[in-house]
Amino acid sequence: MFDQETNVVAFKPRASVAHHPKSLLERIYAAGALSVRTDDKATKTAAVMLQALGFLVIEEILADGTPRRLQRGEARGAMDRPWRLLKPPFSGEPGVPDGGGAFPA
């Protein structure tokens, strides 16, 4: 008898699923806010780009659980903490969705 070779490849499950920036914005605008895990680099990278364009607000969650708003340019240095992504304050407070997610006229 001879040994039969097998070609079995184990695939590791992805830690996070990358979402298109448009999908990310739709989820944030519908809910008002979205939590992002520390290890979700794909979502954080898209969020940094969207923050630079003014489409969302990023808050890092500090060790004591309090949020700290990140200014443009600060987010890349805060990738080691969980984040909360918020809808910008087009109609009042950040994270509070307006009627249908539309921009005020």
mmCIF file of N, CA and C in Angstrom:
data_model
loop_
_atom_site.group_PDB
_atom_site.id
_atom_site.type_symbol
_atom_site.label_atom_id
_atom_site.label_comp_id
_atom_site.label_asym_id
_atom_site.label_seq_id
_atom_site.Cartn_x
_atom_site.Cartn_y
_atom_site.Cartn_z
ATOM 1 N N MET A 1 0.829 -1.183 0.000
ATOM 2 C CA MET A 1 0.000 0.000 0.000
ATOM 3 C C MET A 1 0.869 1.240 0.000
ATOM 4 N N PHE A 2 0.326 2.280 -0.506
ATOM 5 C CA PHE A 2 1.059 3.546 -0.498
ATOM 6 C C PHE A 2 0.220 4.596 0.214
ATOM 7 N N ASP A 3 0.920 5.590 0.751
ATOM 8 C CA ASP A 3 0.223 6.681 1.443
ATOM 9 C C ASP A 3 -0.361 7.636 0.416
ATOM 10 N N GLN A 4 -1.576 7.949 0.646
ATOM 11 C CA GLN A 4 -2.242 8.880 -0.243
ATOM 12 C C GLN A 4 -2.081 10.294 0.312
ATOM 13 N N GLU A 5 -1.610 11.196 -0.510
ATOM 14 C CA GLU A 5 -1.455 12.587 -0.067
ATOM 15 C C GLU A 5 -2.808 13.283 -0.094
ATOM 16 N N THR A 6 -2.971 14.150 0.853
ATOM 17 C CA THR A 6 -4.205 14.943 0.864
ATOM 18 C C THR A 6 -3.860 16.405 0.736
ATOM 19 N N ASN A 7 -4.695 17.106 0.096
ATOM 20 C CA ASN A 7 -4.525 18.554 -0.064
ATOM 21 C C ASN A 7 -5.610 19.258 0.725
ATOM 22 N N VAL A 8 -5.468 19.228 2.007
ATOM 23 C CA VAL A 8 -6.442 19.875 2.876
ATOM 24 C C VAL A 8 -5.829 21.163 3.387
ATOM 25 N N VAL A 9 -6.522 22.249 3.175
ATOM 26 C CA VAL A 9 -6.049 23.552 3.621
ATOM 27 C C VAL A 9 -7.017 24.069 4.668
ATOM 28 N N ALA A 10 -6.506 24.390 5.829
ATOM 29 C CA ALA A 10 -7.352 24.941 6.891
ATOM 30 C C ALA A 10 -7.418 26.449 6.727
ATOM 31 N N PHE A 11 -8.616 26.960 6.607
ATOM 32 C CA PHE A 11 -8.810 28.395 6.506
ATOM 33 C C PHE A 11 -9.173 28.943 7.868
ATOM 34 N N LYS A 12 -8.502 30.005 8.260
ATOM 35 C CA LYS A 12 -8.812 30.648 9.530
ATOM 36 C C LYS A 12 -9.987 31.595 9.316
ATOM 37 N N PRO A 13 -10.930 31.613 10.240
ATOM 38 C CA PRO A 13 -12.019 32.582 10.101
ATOM 39 C C PRO A 13 -11.468 33.992 10.281
ATOM 40 N N ARG A 14 -12.022 34.908 9.545
ATOM 41 C CA ARG A 14 -11.574 36.297 9.638
ATOM 42 C C ARG A 14 -12.071 36.897 10.940
ATOM 43 N N ALA A 15 -11.200 37.648 11.597
ATOM 44 C CA ALA A 15 -11.556 38.284 12.864
ATOM 45 C C ALA A 15 -12.630 39.345 12.653
ATOM 46 N N SER A 16 -12.573 40.009 11.543
ATOM 47 C CA SER A 16 -13.578 41.023 11.265
ATOM 48 C C SER A 16 -13.888 41.018 9.777
ATOM 49 N N VAL A 17 -15.055 41.449 9.451
ATOM 50 C CA VAL A 17 -15.467 41.497 8.059
ATOM 51 C C VAL A 17 -15.361 42.937 7.595
ATOM 52 N N ALA A 18 -14.645 43.137 6.517
ATOM 53 C CA ALA A 18 -14.498 44.485 5.982
ATOM 54 C C ALA A 18 -15.802 44.898 5.303
ATOM 55 N N HIS A 19 -16.241 46.084 5.602
ATOM 56 C CA HIS A 19 -17.458 46.611 5.002
ATOM 57 C C HIS A 19 -17.101 47.788 4.116
ATOM 58 N N HIS A 20 -17.834 47.930 3.065
ATOM 59 C CA HIS A 20 -17.659 49.070 2.182
ATOM 60 C C HIS A 20 -17.986 50.343 2.965
ATOM 61 N N PRO A 21 -17.248 51.442 2.738
ATOM 62 C CA PRO A 21 -17.534 52.682 3.478
ATOM 63 C C PRO A 21 -18.980 53.156 3.381
ATOM 64 N N LYS A 22 -19.632 52.956 2.231
ATOM 65 C CA LYS A 22 -21.032 53.371 2.095
ATOM 66 C C LYS A 22 -21.911 52.572 3.051
ATOM 67 N N SER A 23 -21.672 51.263 3.145
ATOM 68 C CA SER A 23 -22.418 50.411 4.060
ATOM 69 C C SER A 23 -22.172 50.840 5.510
ATOM 70 N N LEU A 24 -20.933 51.180 5.814
ATOM 71 C CA LEU A 24 -20.585 51.646 7.152
ATOM 72 C C LEU A 24 -21.354 52.922 7.488
ATOM 73 N N LEU A 25 -21.377 53.863 6.572
ATOM 74 C CA LEU A 25 -22.124 55.108 6.804
ATOM 75 C C LEU A 25 -23.614 54.844 6.977
ATOM 76 N N GLU A 26 -24.167 53.964 6.169
ATOM 77 C CA GLU A 26 -25.595 53.657 6.280
ATOM 78 C C GLU A 26 -25.933 53.091 7.650
ATOM 79 N N ARG A 27 -25.077 52.210 8.163
ATOM 80 C CA ARG A 27 -25.329 51.630 9.489
ATOM 81 C C ARG A 27 -25.201 52.681 10.587
ATOM 82 N N ILE A 28 -24.222 53.553 10.486
ATOM 83 C CA ILE A 28 -24.036 54.599 11.501
ATOM 84 C C ILE A 28 -25.182 55.598 11.458
ATOM 85 N N TYR A 29 -25.570 56.032 10.277
ATOM 86 C CA TYR A 29 -26.628 57.040 10.154
ATOM 87 C C TYR A 29 -27.978 56.476 10.586
ATOM 88 N N ALA A 30 -28.216 55.194 10.354
ATOM 89 C CA ALA A 30 -29.482 54.585 10.766
ATOM 90 C C ALA A 30 -29.561 54.429 12.281
ATOM 91 N N ALA A 31 -28.471 54.023 12.894
ATOM 92 C CA ALA A 31 -28.480 53.773 14.336
ATOM 93 C C ALA A 31 -28.061 54.988 15.154
ATOM 94 N N GLY A 32 -27.322 55.906 14.553
ATOM 95 C CA GLY A 32 -26.813 57.065 15.290
ATOM 96 C C GLY A 32 -25.405 56.840 15.797
ATOM 97 N N ALA A 33 -25.047 55.583 16.094
ATOM 98 C CA ALA A 33 -23.708 55.255 16.585
ATOM 99 C C ALA A 33 -23.411 53.788 16.316
ATOM 100 N N LEU A 34 -22.124 53.454 16.267
ATOM 101 C CA LEU A 34 -21.692 52.085 16.033
ATOM 102 C C LEU A 34 -20.426 51.839 16.836
ATOM 103 N N SER A 35 -20.396 50.772 17.604
ATOM 104 C CA SER A 35 -19.203 50.399 18.360
ATOM 105 C C SER A 35 -18.268 49.605 17.459
ATOM 106 N N VAL A 36 -16.955 49.843 17.625
ATOM 107 C CA VAL A 36 -15.944 49.156 16.832
ATOM 108 C C VAL A 36 -14.935 48.534 17.781
ATOM 109 N N ARG A 37 -14.708 47.222 17.618
ATOM 110 C CA ARG A 37 -13.749 46.515 18.468
ATOM 111 C C ARG A 37 -12.326 47.002 18.203
ATOM 112 N N THR A 38 -11.461 46.767 19.162
ATOM 113 C CA THR A 38 -10.069 47.169 19.058
ATOM 114 C C THR A 38 -9.379 46.553 17.854
ATOM 115 N N ASP A 39 -9.658 45.293 17.552
ATOM 116 C CA ASP A 39 -8.950 44.587 16.490
ATOM 117 C C ASP A 39 -9.576 44.730 15.101
ATOM 118 N N ASP A 40 -10.609 45.538 14.953
ATOM 119 C CA ASP A 40 -11.284 45.707 13.665
ATOM 120 C C ASP A 40 -10.605 46.824 12.862
ATOM 121 N N LYS A 41 -9.427 46.514 12.358
ATOM 122 C CA LYS A 41 -8.609 47.508 11.647
ATOM 123 C C LYS A 41 -9.242 47.957 10.336
ATOM 124 N N ALA A 42 -9.947 47.066 9.645
ATOM 125 C CA ALA A 42 -10.562 47.430 8.367
ATOM 126 C C ALA A 42 -11.623 48.515 8.552
ATOM 127 N N THR A 43 -12.489 48.333 9.543
ATOM 128 C CA THR A 43 -13.526 49.331 9.802
ATOM 129 C C THR A 43 -12.907 50.638 10.280
ATOM 130 N N LYS A 44 -11.890 50.541 11.118
ATOM 131 C CA LYS A 44 -11.237 51.748 11.622
ATOM 132 C C LYS A 44 -10.550 52.526 10.499
ATOM 133 N N THR A 45 -9.938 51.815 9.569
ATOM 134 C CA THR A 45 -9.284 52.481 8.441
ATOM 135 C C THR A 45 -10.306 53.221 7.588
ATOM 136 N N ALA A 46 -11.440 52.579 7.321
ATOM 137 C CA ALA A 46 -12.506 53.245 6.559
ATOM 138 C C ALA A 46 -13.049 54.437 7.339
ATOM 139 N N ALA A 47 -13.177 54.295 8.657
ATOM 140 C CA ALA A 47 -13.700 55.380 9.490
ATOM 141 C C ALA A 47 -12.775 56.589 9.483
ATOM 142 N N VAL A 48 -11.475 56.360 9.494
ATOM 143 C CA VAL A 48 -10.515 57.473 9.452
ATOM 144 C C VAL A 48 -10.698 58.264 8.163
ATOM 145 N N MET A 49 -10.876 57.552 7.058
ATOM 146 C CA MET A 49 -11.087 58.216 5.770
ATOM 147 C C MET A 49 -12.399 59.015 5.786
ATOM 148 N N LEU A 50 -13.455 58.409 6.316
ATOM 149 C CA LEU A 50 -14.755 59.083 6.354
ATOM 150 C C LEU A 50 -14.749 60.265 7.323
ATOM 151 N N GLN A 51 -13.977 60.173 8.402
ATOM 152 C CA GLN A 51 -13.856 61.292 9.333
ATOM 153 C C GLN A 51 -13.149 62.464 8.647
ATOM 154 N N ALA A 52 -12.108 62.168 7.875
ATOM 155 C CA ALA A 52 -11.374 63.219 7.166
ATOM 156 C C ALA A 52 -12.275 63.972 6.194
ATOM 157 N N LEU A 53 -13.276 63.279 5.659
ATOM 158 C CA LEU A 53 -14.228 63.907 4.738
ATOM 159 C C LEU A 53 -15.385 64.583 5.467
ATOM 160 N N GLY A 54 -15.447 64.427 6.792
ATOM 161 C CA GLY A 54 -16.491 65.068 7.582
ATOM 162 C C GLY A 54 -17.782 64.287 7.691
ATOM 163 N N PHE A 55 -17.772 62.998 7.323
ATOM 164 C CA PHE A 55 -18.994 62.204 7.321
ATOM 165 C C PHE A 55 -19.311 61.547 8.649
ATOM 166 N N LEU A 56 -18.348 61.469 9.565
ATOM 167 C CA LEU A 56 -18.625 60.872 10.861
ATOM 168 C C LEU A 56 -17.691 61.409 11.927
ATOM 169 N N VAL A 57 -18.056 61.133 13.174
ATOM 170 C CA VAL A 57 -17.284 61.527 14.356
ATOM 171 C C VAL A 57 -16.752 60.245 14.983
ATOM 172 N N ILE A 58 -15.484 60.278 15.405
ATOM 173 C CA ILE A 58 -14.877 59.111 16.056
ATOM 174 C C ILE A 58 -14.590 59.451 17.515
ATOM 175 N N GLU A 59 -15.015 58.550 18.398
ATOM 176 C CA GLU A 59 -14.669 58.651 19.813
ATOM 177 C C GLU A 59 -13.921 57.395 20.205
ATOM 178 N N GLU A 60 -12.810 57.561 20.932
ATOM 179 C CA GLU A 60 -12.148 56.384 21.488
ATOM 180 C C GLU A 60 -12.731 56.144 22.865
ATOM 181 N N ILE A 61 -12.830 54.888 23.242
ATOM 182 C CA ILE A 61 -13.349 54.533 24.555
ATOM 183 C C ILE A 61 -12.152 54.279 25.460
ATOM 184 N N LEU A 62 -12.013 55.099 26.489
ATOM 185 C CA LEU A 62 -10.886 55.005 27.401
ATOM 186 C C LEU A 62 -11.047 53.815 28.340
ATOM 187 N N ALA A 63 -9.991 53.499 29.079
ATOM 188 C CA ALA A 63 -9.984 52.330 29.976
ATOM 189 C C ALA A 63 -11.099 52.385 31.012
ATOM 190 N N ASP A 64 -11.487 53.591 31.444
ATOM 191 C CA ASP A 64 -12.557 53.711 32.441
ATOM 192 C C ASP A 64 -13.950 53.731 31.815
ATOM 193 N N GLY A 65 -14.020 53.559 30.474
ATOM 194 C CA GLY A 65 -15.314 53.498 29.794
ATOM 195 C C GLY A 65 -15.829 54.824 29.274
ATOM 196 N N THR A 66 -15.123 55.902 29.532
ATOM 197 C CA THR A 66 -15.579 57.202 29.050
ATOM 198 C C THR A 66 -15.108 57.432 27.615
ATOM 199 N N PRO A 67 -15.952 58.049 26.805
ATOM 200 C CA PRO A 67 -15.550 58.333 25.427
ATOM 201 C C PRO A 67 -14.763 59.645 25.350
ATOM 202 N N ARG A 68 -13.813 59.692 24.413
ATOM 203 C CA ARG A 68 -13.059 60.918 24.144
ATOM 204 C C ARG A 68 -13.095 61.144 22.646
ATOM 205 N N ARG A 69 -13.602 62.299 22.248
ATOM 206 C CA ARG A 69 -13.727 62.610 20.826
ATOM 207 C C ARG A 69 -12.341 62.804 20.219
ATOM 208 N N LEU A 70 -12.118 62.144 19.097
ATOM 209 C CA LEU A 70 -10.850 62.256 18.389
ATOM 210 C C LEU A 70 -10.979 63.288 17.283
ATOM 211 N N GLN A 71 -10.053 64.202 17.255
ATOM 212 C CA GLN A 71 -10.020 65.213 16.208
ATOM 213 C C GLN A 71 -9.400 64.591 14.957
ATOM 214 N N ARG A 72 -9.594 65.233 13.830
ATOM 215 C CA ARG A 72 -8.967 64.745 12.603
ATOM 216 C C ARG A 72 -7.459 64.674 12.813
ATOM 217 N N GLY A 73 -6.860 63.580 12.424
ATOM 218 C CA GLY A 73 -5.431 63.391 12.576
ATOM 219 C C GLY A 73 -5.045 62.635 13.842
ATOM 220 N N GLU A 74 -5.930 62.563 14.818
ATOM 221 C CA GLU A 74 -5.643 61.840 16.062
ATOM 222 C C GLU A 74 -6.001 60.352 15.982
ATOM 223 N N ALA A 75 -6.891 60.000 15.097
ATOM 224 C CA ALA A 75 -7.446 58.645 15.079
ATOM 225 C C ALA A 75 -6.393 57.576 14.788
ATOM 226 N N ARG A 76 -5.481 57.831 13.899
ATOM 227 C CA ARG A 76 -4.465 56.819 13.568
ATOM 228 C C ARG A 76 -3.599 56.470 14.773
ATOM 229 N N GLY A 77 -3.444 57.380 15.708
ATOM 230 C CA GLY A 77 -2.671 57.112 16.914
ATOM 231 C C GLY A 77 -3.468 56.417 18.008
ATOM 232 N N ALA A 78 -4.753 56.224 17.795
ATOM 233 C CA ALA A 78 -5.621 55.619 18.815
ATOM 234 C C ALA A 78 -6.224 54.300 18.333
ATOM 235 N N MET A 79 -5.509 53.585 17.492
ATOM 236 C CA MET A 79 -6.028 52.328 16.936
ATOM 237 C C MET A 79 -6.038 51.197 17.960
ATOM 238 N N ASP A 80 -5.378 51.380 19.097
ATOM 239 C CA ASP A 80 -5.271 50.305 20.090
ATOM 240 C C ASP A 80 -6.397 50.327 21.120
ATOM 241 N N ARG A 81 -7.407 51.127 20.918
ATOM 242 C CA ARG A 81 -8.561 51.195 21.826
ATOM 243 C C ARG A 81 -9.843 50.965 21.030
ATOM 244 N N PRO A 82 -10.905 50.533 21.710
ATOM 245 C CA PRO A 82 -12.196 50.444 21.006
ATOM 246 C C PRO A 82 -12.692 51.844 20.653
ATOM 247 N N TRP A 83 -13.490 51.923 19.621
ATOM 248 C CA TRP A 83 -14.033 53.199 19.151
ATOM 249 C C TRP A 83 -15.548 53.156 19.143
ATOM 250 N N ARG A 84 -16.119 54.345 19.100
ATOM 251 C CA ARG A 84 -17.537 54.511 18.809
ATOM 252 C C ARG A 84 -17.607 55.502 17.664
ATOM 253 N N LEU A 85 -18.300 55.111 16.604
ATOM 254 C CA LEU A 85 -18.476 55.975 15.439
ATOM 255 C C LEU A 85 -19.851 56.596 15.522
ATOM 256 N N LEU A 86 -19.910 57.900 15.328
ATOM 257 C CA LEU A 86 -21.155 58.641 15.483
ATOM 258 C C LEU A 86 -21.503 59.422 14.224
ATOM 259 N N LYS A 87 -22.776 59.592 14.040
ATOM 260 C CA LYS A 87 -23.269 60.471 12.993
ATOM 261 C C LYS A 87 -22.885 61.893 13.383
ATOM 262 N N PRO A 88 -22.372 62.700 12.457
ATOM 263 C CA PRO A 88 -22.022 64.077 12.807
ATOM 264 C C PRO A 88 -23.249 64.879 13.221
ATOM 265 N N PRO A 89 -23.044 65.945 13.966
ATOM 266 C CA PRO A 89 -24.178 66.711 14.506
ATOM 267 C C PRO A 89 -24.844 67.636 13.494
ATOM 268 N N PHE A 90 -25.400 67.078 12.411
ATOM 269 C CA PHE A 90 -26.102 67.903 11.433
ATOM 270 C C PHE A 90 -27.386 68.473 12.014
ATOM 271 N N SER A 91 -27.981 67.734 12.949
ATOM 272 C CA SER A 91 -29.265 68.185 13.495
ATOM 273 C C SER A 91 -29.238 68.230 15.020
ATOM 274 N N GLY A 92 -28.126 68.635 15.591
ATOM 275 C CA GLY A 92 -28.054 68.721 17.052
ATOM 276 C C GLY A 92 -26.871 67.976 17.615
ATOM 277 N N GLU A 93 -27.146 67.024 18.521
ATOM 278 C CA GLU A 93 -26.098 66.278 19.210
ATOM 279 C C GLU A 93 -25.489 65.189 18.319
ATOM 280 N N PRO A 94 -24.161 64.955 18.438
ATOM 281 C CA PRO A 94 -23.558 63.859 17.676
ATOM 282 C C PRO A 94 -24.203 62.533 18.049
ATOM 283 N N GLY A 95 -24.449 61.703 17.041
ATOM 284 C CA GLY A 95 -25.000 60.385 17.289
ATOM 285 C C GLY A 95 -26.507 60.314 17.321
ATOM 286 N N VAL A 96 -27.193 61.444 17.294
ATOM 287 C CA VAL A 96 -28.654 61.444 17.330
ATOM 288 C C VAL A 96 -29.166 61.524 15.895
ATOM 289 N N PRO A 97 -29.771 60.443 15.386
ATOM 290 C CA PRO A 97 -30.231 60.480 14.012
ATOM 291 C C PRO A 97 -31.415 61.431 13.836
ATOM 292 N N ASP A 98 -31.453 62.071 12.671
ATOM 293 C CA ASP A 98 -32.605 62.917 12.393
ATOM 294 C C ASP A 98 -33.691 62.084 11.721
ATOM 295 N N GLY A 99 -34.790 62.696 11.333
ATOM 296 C CA GLY A 99 -35.971 62.001 10.849
ATOM 297 C C GLY A 99 -35.730 60.791 9.987
ATOM 298 N N GLY A 100 -35.244 60.944 8.802
ATOM 299 C CA GLY A 100 -35.040 59.812 7.919
ATOM 300 C C GLY A 100 -33.584 59.634 7.571
ATOM 301 N N GLY A 101 -32.693 60.163 8.375
ATOM 302 C CA GLY A 101 -31.280 60.091 8.082
ATOM 303 C C GLY A 101 -30.866 61.110 7.035
ATOM 304 N N ALA A 102 -31.761 62.046 6.738
ATOM 305 C CA ALA A 102 -31.479 63.036 5.698
ATOM 306 C C ALA A 102 -30.801 64.258 6.296
ATOM 307 N N PHE A 103 -30.078 64.939 5.447
ATOM 308 C CA PHE A 103 -29.447 66.182 5.862
ATOM 309 C C PHE A 103 -30.495 67.286 5.900
ATOM 310 N N PRO A 104 -30.433 68.188 6.895
ATOM 311 C CA PRO A 104 -31.388 69.291 6.908
ATOM 312 C C PRO A 104 -31.129 70.233 5.734
ATOM 313 N N ALA A 105 -32.179 70.846 5.255
ATOM 314 C CA ALA A 105 -32.056 71.745 4.111
ATOM 315 C C ALA A 105 -31.456 73.071 4.488
#
